[in-house]
PDB file of C-alpha atoms and ligand atoms in Angstrom:
ATOM      1  CA  MET A   1      -4.472 -16.449 -20.135  1.00 79.00           C
ATOM      2  CA  SER A   2      -4.074 -12.637 -19.257  1.00 96.00           C
ATOM      3  CA  VAL A   3      -1.374 -10.667 -17.534  1.00 98.00           C
ATOM      4  CA  LYS A   4      -2.319  -7.838 -15.136  1.00 98.00           C
ATOM      5  CA  LYS A   5       0.345  -5.473 -14.417  1.00 98.00           C
ATOM      6  CA  ILE A   6       0.546  -3.694 -10.995  1.00 98.00           C
ATOM      7  CA  ALA A   7       2.574  -0.912  -9.740  1.00 98.00           C
ATOM      8  CA  VAL A   8       3.561  -1.068  -6.010  1.00 99.00           C
ATOM      9  CA  LEU A   9       4.378   2.494  -4.235  1.00 98.00           C
ATOM     10  CA  PHE A  10       6.059   2.470  -0.861  1.00 98.00           C
ATOM     11  CA  SER A  11       7.792   4.708   1.397  1.00 98.00           C
ATOM     12  CA  GLY A  12       9.544   2.577   4.149  1.00 97.00           C
ATOM     13  CA  SER A  13      10.923  -0.874   5.212  1.00 97.00           C
ATOM     14  CA  GLY A  14       8.522  -2.555   2.261  1.00 98.00           C
ATOM     15  CA  SER A  15       7.595  -5.522   3.981  1.00 98.00           C
ATOM     16  CA  ASN A  16       4.213  -5.134   2.023  1.00 98.00           C
ATOM     17  CA  LEU A  17       5.988  -4.874  -1.097  1.00 98.00           C
ATOM     18  CA  LEU A  18       8.011  -8.019  -0.217  1.00 98.00           C
ATOM     19  CA  SER A  19       4.989  -9.722   0.508  1.00 98.00           C
ATOM     20  CA  ILE A  20       3.429  -8.913  -2.681  1.00 98.00           C
ATOM     21  CA  LEU A  21       6.700  -9.754  -4.683  1.00 98.00           C
ATOM     22  CA  GLU A  22       6.630 -13.179  -2.660  1.00 98.00           C
ATOM     23  CA  LYS A  23       3.248 -14.213  -3.256  1.00 98.00           C
ATOM     24  CA  LEU A  24       2.017 -12.626  -6.578  1.00 98.00           C
ATOM     25  CA  HIS A  25       4.830 -11.980  -8.918  1.00 98.00           C
ATOM     26  CA  ASN A  26       4.768 -13.606 -12.035  1.00 98.00           C
ATOM     27  CA  LYS A  27       2.267 -16.245 -10.535  1.00 98.00           C
ATOM     28  CA  THR A  28      -1.002 -17.262 -11.948  1.00 98.00           C
ATOM     29  CA  PHE A  29      -4.461 -17.152 -10.366  1.00 98.00           C
ATOM     30  CA  ASN A  30      -7.595 -18.359 -11.853  1.00 96.00           C
ATOM     31  CA  GLY A  31      -5.753 -17.789 -15.432  1.00 97.00           C
ATOM     32  CA  THR A  32      -4.549 -14.514 -14.544  1.00 98.00           C
ATOM     33  CA  THR A  33      -0.728 -13.755 -14.190  1.00 98.00           C
ATOM     34  CA  ILE A  34       0.173 -10.762 -12.058  1.00 98.00           C
ATOM     35  CA  GLN A  35       3.207  -9.020 -12.603  1.00 98.00           C
ATOM     36  CA  VAL A  36       4.847  -6.361 -10.539  1.00 98.00           C
ATOM     37  CA  ALA A  37       5.679  -4.116 -13.461  1.00 98.00           C
ATOM     38  CA  LEU A  38       6.594  -1.064 -11.572  1.00 98.00           C
ATOM     39  CA  THR A  39       7.676  -0.028  -8.083  1.00 98.00           C
ATOM     40  CA  ILE A  40       7.959   3.347  -7.305  1.00 98.00           C
ATOM     41  CA  THR A  41       9.352   4.893  -3.987  1.00 98.00           C
ATOM     42  CA  ASN A  42       9.385   8.845  -2.935  1.00 98.00           C
ATOM     43  CA  LYS A  43      12.404   8.135  -0.438  1.00 98.00           C
ATOM     44  CA  LYS A  44      15.663   7.285  -1.959  1.00 97.00           C
ATOM     45  CA  ASN A  45      16.866   5.379   1.151  1.00 97.00           C
ATOM     46  CA  ALA A  46      13.844   3.683   1.811  1.00 98.00           C
ATOM     47  CA  GLY A  47      14.422  -0.186   2.678  1.00 97.00           C
ATOM     48  CA  GLY A  48      12.170  -1.454   0.366  1.00 98.00           C
ATOM     49  CA  ILE A  49      14.364  -0.671  -2.703  1.00 98.00           C
ATOM     50  CA  LYS A  50      16.412  -3.794  -1.675  1.00 98.00           C
ATOM     51  CA  HIS A  51      13.216  -5.998  -1.973  1.00 98.00           C
ATOM     52  CA  SER A  52      12.334  -4.746  -5.374  1.00 98.00           C
ATOM     53  CA  ARG A  53      16.075  -5.398  -6.514  1.00 98.00           C
ATOM     54  CA  ALA A  54      16.227  -8.841  -5.203  1.00 98.00           C
ATOM     55  CA  PHE A  55      13.218  -9.399  -7.731  1.00 98.00           C
ATOM     56  CA  GLY A  56      15.058  -7.851 -10.442  1.00 98.00           C
ATOM     57  CA  ILE A  57      12.849  -4.701 -10.633  1.00 98.00           C
ATOM     58  CA  GLU A  58      14.816  -1.466 -10.343  1.00 98.00           C
ATOM     59  CA  PRO A  59      12.606   1.039  -8.482  1.00 98.00           C
ATOM     60  CA  VAL A  60      11.827   4.464  -9.773  1.00 98.00           C
ATOM     61  CA  VAL A  61      12.861   6.950  -7.108  1.00 98.00           C
ATOM     62  CA  ILE A  62      10.446  10.094  -7.317  1.00 98.00           C
ATOM     63  CA  ASP A  63      11.723  12.220  -4.772  1.00 98.00           C
ATOM     64  CA  HIS A  64       8.783  14.517  -3.437  1.00 98.00           C
ATOM     65  CA  THR A  65      11.314  17.146  -2.149  1.00 97.00           C
ATOM     66  CA  ASP A  66      12.161  17.875  -5.803  1.00 98.00           C
ATOM     67  CA  PHE A  67       8.929  19.206  -6.655  1.00 98.00           C
ATOM     68  CA  THR A  68       7.102  22.466  -5.622  1.00 98.00           C
ATOM     69  CA  SER A  69       3.852  21.245  -5.246  1.00 98.00           C
ATOM     70  CA  ARG A  70       1.918  17.894  -4.364  1.00 98.00           C
ATOM     71  CA  GLU A  71       0.398  18.561  -7.841  1.00 98.00           C
ATOM     72  CA  GLU A  72       3.763  18.499  -9.703  1.00 98.00           C
ATOM     73  CA  PHE A  73       4.951  15.499  -7.834  1.00 98.00           C
ATOM     74  CA  ASP A  74       1.537  13.594  -8.453  1.00 98.00           C
ATOM     75  CA  LYS A  75       1.881  14.645 -12.229  1.00 98.00           C
ATOM     76  CA  GLU A  76       5.161  12.736 -12.486  1.00 98.00           C
ATOM     77  CA  LEU A  77       3.782   9.807 -10.586  1.00 98.00           C
ATOM     78  CA  VAL A  78       0.715   9.772 -13.063  1.00 98.00           C
ATOM     79  CA  LYS A  79       3.133   9.853 -15.853  1.00 98.00           C
ATOM     80  CA  THR A  80       5.318   7.040 -14.627  1.00 98.00           C
ATOM     81  CA  ILE A  81       2.351   4.809 -13.947  1.00 98.00           C
ATOM     82  CA  LYS A  82       0.626   5.650 -17.467  1.00 98.00           C
ATOM     83  CA  ALA A  83       3.890   4.927 -19.323  1.00 98.00           C
ATOM     84  CA  LYS A  84       3.867   1.137 -17.946  1.00 98.00           C
ATOM     85  CA  GLU A  85       0.232   0.806 -18.737  1.00 97.00           C
ATOM     86  CA  ILE A  86      -0.733  -0.612 -15.116  1.00 98.00           C
ATOM     87  CA  ASP A  87      -3.832  -2.239 -14.429  1.00 98.00           C
ATOM     88  CA  LEU A  88      -3.734  -1.550 -10.632  1.00 98.00           C
ATOM     89  CA  SER A  89      -1.657   0.839  -8.478  1.00 98.00           C
ATOM     90  CA  VAL A  90      -0.875  -0.415  -4.727  1.00 98.00           C
ATOM     91  CA  LEU A  91      -0.122   1.987  -2.087  1.00 98.00           C
ATOM     92  CA  ALA A  92       1.783  -0.147   0.377  1.00 98.00           C
ATOM     93  CA  GLY A  93       2.967   2.052   3.011  1.00 96.00           C
ATOM     94  CA  PHE A  94       3.260   5.193   0.703  1.00 97.00           C
ATOM     95  CA  MET A  95       3.305   7.761   3.052  1.00 95.00           C
ATOM     96  CA  ARG A  96       2.205  10.976   0.741  1.00 96.00           C
ATOM     97  CA  ILE A  97      -1.283  12.550   0.604  1.00 94.00           C
ATOM     98  CA  LEU A  98      -2.264  12.562  -3.038  1.00 97.00           C
ATOM     99  CA  THR A  99      -4.098  15.208  -4.998  1.00 97.00           C
ATOM    100  CA  PRO A 100      -6.993  14.683  -7.592  1.00 97.00           C
ATOM    101  CA  VAL A 101      -4.262  14.825 -10.159  1.00 98.00           C
ATOM    102  CA  PHE A 102      -3.329  11.427  -8.974  1.00 98.00           C
ATOM    103  CA  THR A 103      -6.800  10.037  -7.625  1.00 98.00           C
ATOM    104  CA  SER A 104      -8.732  11.276 -10.675  1.00 97.00           C
ATOM    105  CA  GLN A 105      -6.430   9.495 -13.228  1.00 98.00           C
ATOM    106  CA  ILE A 106      -5.269   6.405 -11.393  1.00 98.00           C
ATOM    107  CA  LYS A 107      -6.835   3.417 -10.286  1.00 98.00           C
ATOM    108  CA  ALA A 108      -5.387   2.559  -6.825  1.00 98.00           C
ATOM    109  CA  ILE A 109      -5.903   0.671  -3.416  1.00 98.00           C
ATOM    110  CA  ASN A 110      -4.328   1.558  -0.318  1.00 98.00           C
ATOM    111  CA  LEU A 111      -3.520  -0.385   2.802  1.00 98.00           C
ATOM    112  CA  HIS A 112      -4.358   1.193   6.370  1.00 98.00           C
ATOM    113  CA  PRO A 113      -3.567  -0.211   9.879  1.00 98.00           C
ATOM    114  CA  SER A 114      -6.869   0.366  11.389  1.00 98.00           C
ATOM    115  CA  LEU A 115     -10.544  -0.490  10.861  1.00 98.00           C
ATOM    116  CA  LEU A 116     -11.568   2.494   8.989  1.00 98.00           C
ATOM    117  CA  PRO A 117     -13.310   4.769   9.109  1.00 98.00           C
ATOM    118  CA  LEU A 118     -11.800   4.853  12.688  1.00 98.00           C
ATOM    119  CA  PHE A 119      -8.151   6.252  13.330  1.00 98.00           C
ATOM    120  CA  LYS A 120      -7.542   7.669   9.805  1.00 97.00           C
ATOM    121  CA  GLY A 121      -4.072   9.281   9.349  1.00 95.00           C
ATOM    122  CA  ALA A 122      -0.409   8.368  10.169  1.00 94.00           C
ATOM    123  CA  ASN A 123      -0.662   7.387  13.746  1.00 96.00           C
ATOM    124  CA  ALA A 124      -3.479   4.886  13.169  1.00 97.00           C
ATOM    125  CA  ILE A 125      -1.533   2.185  15.065  1.00 98.00           C
ATOM    126  CA  LYS A 126      -1.038   3.962  18.142  1.00 98.00           C
ATOM    127  CA  GLU A 127      -4.245   5.526  18.415  1.00 98.00           C
ATOM    128  CA  SER A 128      -6.193   2.093  17.874  1.00 98.00           C
ATOM    129  CA  PHE A 129      -3.914   0.555  20.222  1.00 98.00           C
ATOM    130  CA  GLN A 130      -4.545   3.186  22.903  1.00 98.00           C
ATOM    131  CA  SER A 131      -8.449   3.182  22.365  1.00 98.00           C
ATOM    132  CA  ASP A 132     -11.108   1.386  24.320  1.00 97.00           C
ATOM    133  CA  MET A 133     -12.044  -0.898  21.410  1.00 98.00           C
ATOM    134  CA  LEU A 134     -11.736  -4.493  21.989  1.00 98.00           C
ATOM    135  CA  VAL A 135     -10.155  -5.295  18.415  1.00 98.00           C
ATOM    136  CA  GLY A 136      -7.824  -3.720  16.374  1.00 98.00           C
ATOM    137  CA  GLY A 137      -7.383  -4.619  12.339  1.00 98.00           C
ATOM    138  CA  VAL A 138      -6.703  -3.569   9.135  1.00 98.00           C
ATOM    139  CA  SER A 139      -8.383  -2.076   6.014  1.00 98.00           C
ATOM    140  CA  VAL A 140      -7.666  -2.203   2.252  1.00 98.00           C
ATOM    141  CA  HIS A 141      -9.725   0.698   0.471  1.00 98.00           C
ATOM    142  CA  PHE A 142      -9.721   2.345  -3.077  1.00 98.00           C
ATOM    143  CA  VAL A 143      -7.914   5.626  -3.170  1.00 98.00           C
ATOM    144  CA  SER A 144     -10.012   8.622  -3.390  1.00 96.00           C
ATOM    145  CA  GLN A 145      -9.667  12.435  -2.962  1.00 92.00           C
ATOM    146  CA  GLU A 146     -10.304  12.156   0.853  1.00 93.00           C
ATOM    147  CA  LEU A 147      -7.471  10.452   2.718  1.00 91.00           C
ATOM    148  CA  ASP A 148      -8.057   6.958   3.856  1.00 92.00           C
ATOM    149  CA  GLY A 149     -11.622   7.587   2.869  1.00 94.00           C
ATOM    150  CA  GLY A 150     -12.012   5.608  -0.185  1.00 96.00           C
ATOM    151  CA  LYS A 151     -14.750   2.686  -0.780  1.00 98.00           C
ATOM    152  CA  LEU A 152     -13.643  -0.218   1.696  1.00 98.00           C
ATOM    153  CA  ILE A 153     -12.722  -3.575  -0.307  1.00 98.00           C
ATOM    154  CA  ALA A 154     -11.290  -5.821   2.717  1.00 98.00           C
ATOM    155  CA  GLN A 155     -11.126  -5.794   6.436  1.00 98.00           C
ATOM    156  CA  ARG A 156      -9.734  -8.306   9.080  1.00 98.00           C
ATOM    157  CA  ALA A 157     -10.098  -7.688  12.817  1.00 98.00           C
ATOM    158  CA  PHE A 158      -8.535  -9.494  15.570  1.00 98.00           C
ATOM    159  CA  ASP A 159      -9.164  -9.242  19.586  1.00 98.00           C
ATOM    160  CA  LYS A 160      -6.737  -7.174  21.464  1.00 97.00           C
ATOM    161  CA  ASP A 161      -6.914  -9.222  24.582  1.00 95.00           C
ATOM    162  CA  ASP A 162      -3.684  -8.263  27.023  1.00 93.00           C
ATOM    163  CA  MET A 163      -1.322  -7.329  23.991  1.00 97.00           C
ATOM    164  CA  ARG A 164       1.537  -5.121  24.417  1.00 98.00           C
ATOM    165  CA  LEU A 165       1.961  -2.395  21.660  1.00 98.00           C
ATOM    166  CA  GLU A 166       4.676  -4.699  20.022  1.00 98.00           C
ATOM    167  CA  GLU A 167       2.387  -7.467  19.733  1.00 98.00           C
ATOM    168  CA  PHE A 168      -0.244  -5.309  18.601  1.00 98.00           C
ATOM    169  CA  GLU A 169       1.867  -3.853  15.963  1.00 98.00           C
ATOM    170  CA  ALA A 170       3.105  -7.298  14.911  1.00 98.00           C
ATOM    171  CA  LYS A 171      -0.280  -8.721  14.624  1.00 98.00           C
ATOM    172  CA  ILE A 172      -1.174  -5.736  12.167  1.00 98.00           C
ATOM    173  CA  HIS A 173       1.799  -6.408  10.100  1.00 98.00           C
ATOM    174  CA  GLN A 174       1.050 -10.114   9.902  1.00 98.00           C
ATOM    175  CA  ILE A 175      -2.600  -9.523   8.641  1.00 98.00           C
ATOM    176  CA  GLU A 176      -1.252  -6.663   6.217  1.00 98.00           C
ATOM    177  CA  HIS A 177       1.049  -9.140   4.739  1.00 98.00           C
ATOM    178  CA  GLU A 178      -1.860 -11.615   4.055  1.00 98.00           C
ATOM    179  CA  ILE A 179      -4.670  -9.298   3.180  1.00 98.00           C
ATOM    180  CA  LEU A 180      -3.016  -7.080   0.574  1.00 98.00           C
ATOM    181  CA  PRO A 181      -1.939  -9.853  -1.687  1.00 98.00           C
ATOM    182  CA  GLU A 182      -5.343 -11.538  -1.294  1.00 98.00           C
ATOM    183  CA  THR A 183      -7.197  -8.411  -2.128  1.00 98.00           C
ATOM    184  CA  ILE A 184      -5.319  -7.734  -5.352  1.00 98.00           C
ATOM    185  CA  VAL A 185      -5.948 -11.480  -6.343  1.00 98.00           C
ATOM    186  CA  LYS A 186      -9.615 -10.593  -5.675  1.00 98.00           C
ATOM    187  CA  LEU A 187      -9.582  -7.581  -7.820  1.00 98.00           C
ATOM    188  CA  LEU A 188      -7.598  -8.748 -10.814  1.00 98.00           C
ATOM    189  CA  SER A 189      -8.454 -12.297 -11.265  1.00 94.00           C
TER     190      SER A 189
HETATM  191  C1  LIG B 201       2.088  -0.495   6.835  1.00 85.70           C
HETATM  192  O1  LIG B 201       1.823  -0.519   8.400  1.00 85.70           O
HETATM  193  C2  LIG B 201       0.993   0.480   6.463  1.00 85.70           C
HETATM  194  O2  LIG B 201      -0.417   0.020   6.861  1.00 85.70           O
HETATM  195  C3  LIG B 201       1.304   1.719   6.855  1.00 85.70           C
HETATM  196  O3  LIG B 201       2.744   1.723   6.763  1.00 85.70           O
HETATM  197  C4  LIG B 201       3.275   0.556   6.887  1.00 85.70           C
HETATM  198  C5  LIG B 201       4.258   0.248   5.936  1.00 85.70           C
HETATM  199  O4  LIG B 201       5.112  -0.803   6.345  1.00 85.70           O
HETATM  200  N1  LIG B 201       0.349   2.853   6.072  1.00 85.70           N
HETATM  201  P1  LIG B 201       6.087  -1.470   4.992  1.00 85.70           P
HETATM  202  O5  LIG B 201       6.950  -0.284   4.553  1.00 85.70           O
HETATM  203  O6  LIG B 201       5.232  -2.274   3.994  1.00 85.70           O
HETATM  204  O7  LIG B 201       6.828  -2.403   6.183  1.00 85.70           O
END
């Protein structure tokens, strides 16, 4: 039996961190135990901090405003992740643009609330809701130097029907909470 260690990086409410902790932490899939060995946030007041603590994991706060450049911030992320010998890093609502300092050294996946390559960037939910498309969806992809641009690993779409924005958003989050843990299991076990 092998143990695979993951790091989860988050900036906000951490509902995706919570779904990873609940569904994967210290659980075994096809002989591989997945352990959330590290959580990192760039926001000292991020809602996700309480979820991490509830599982006995004290999050490492790396506040990007303490650094003079994106590269210096990324260096600290890389150092922290490498020190824990992490097998896979997971960006779960981590709202920072990463430089090659990070992307060239860390194997990472990102969750994005649209059907990439459509609607890259921070307003994906609103833009895909307002578009003429009949479906919305969620993507998981490898992190590369291009923002929201690395190789796709998983996608799931749903019919928009006559949804209001709040319903659309709730559906996105429901799918995110399923697809991200599933993808981590697929990659590691
Ligand atoms: C998710 O919708 C994710 O796709 C986006 O940020 C949100 C994070 O939500 N990039 P949470 O912090 O996991 O609740």
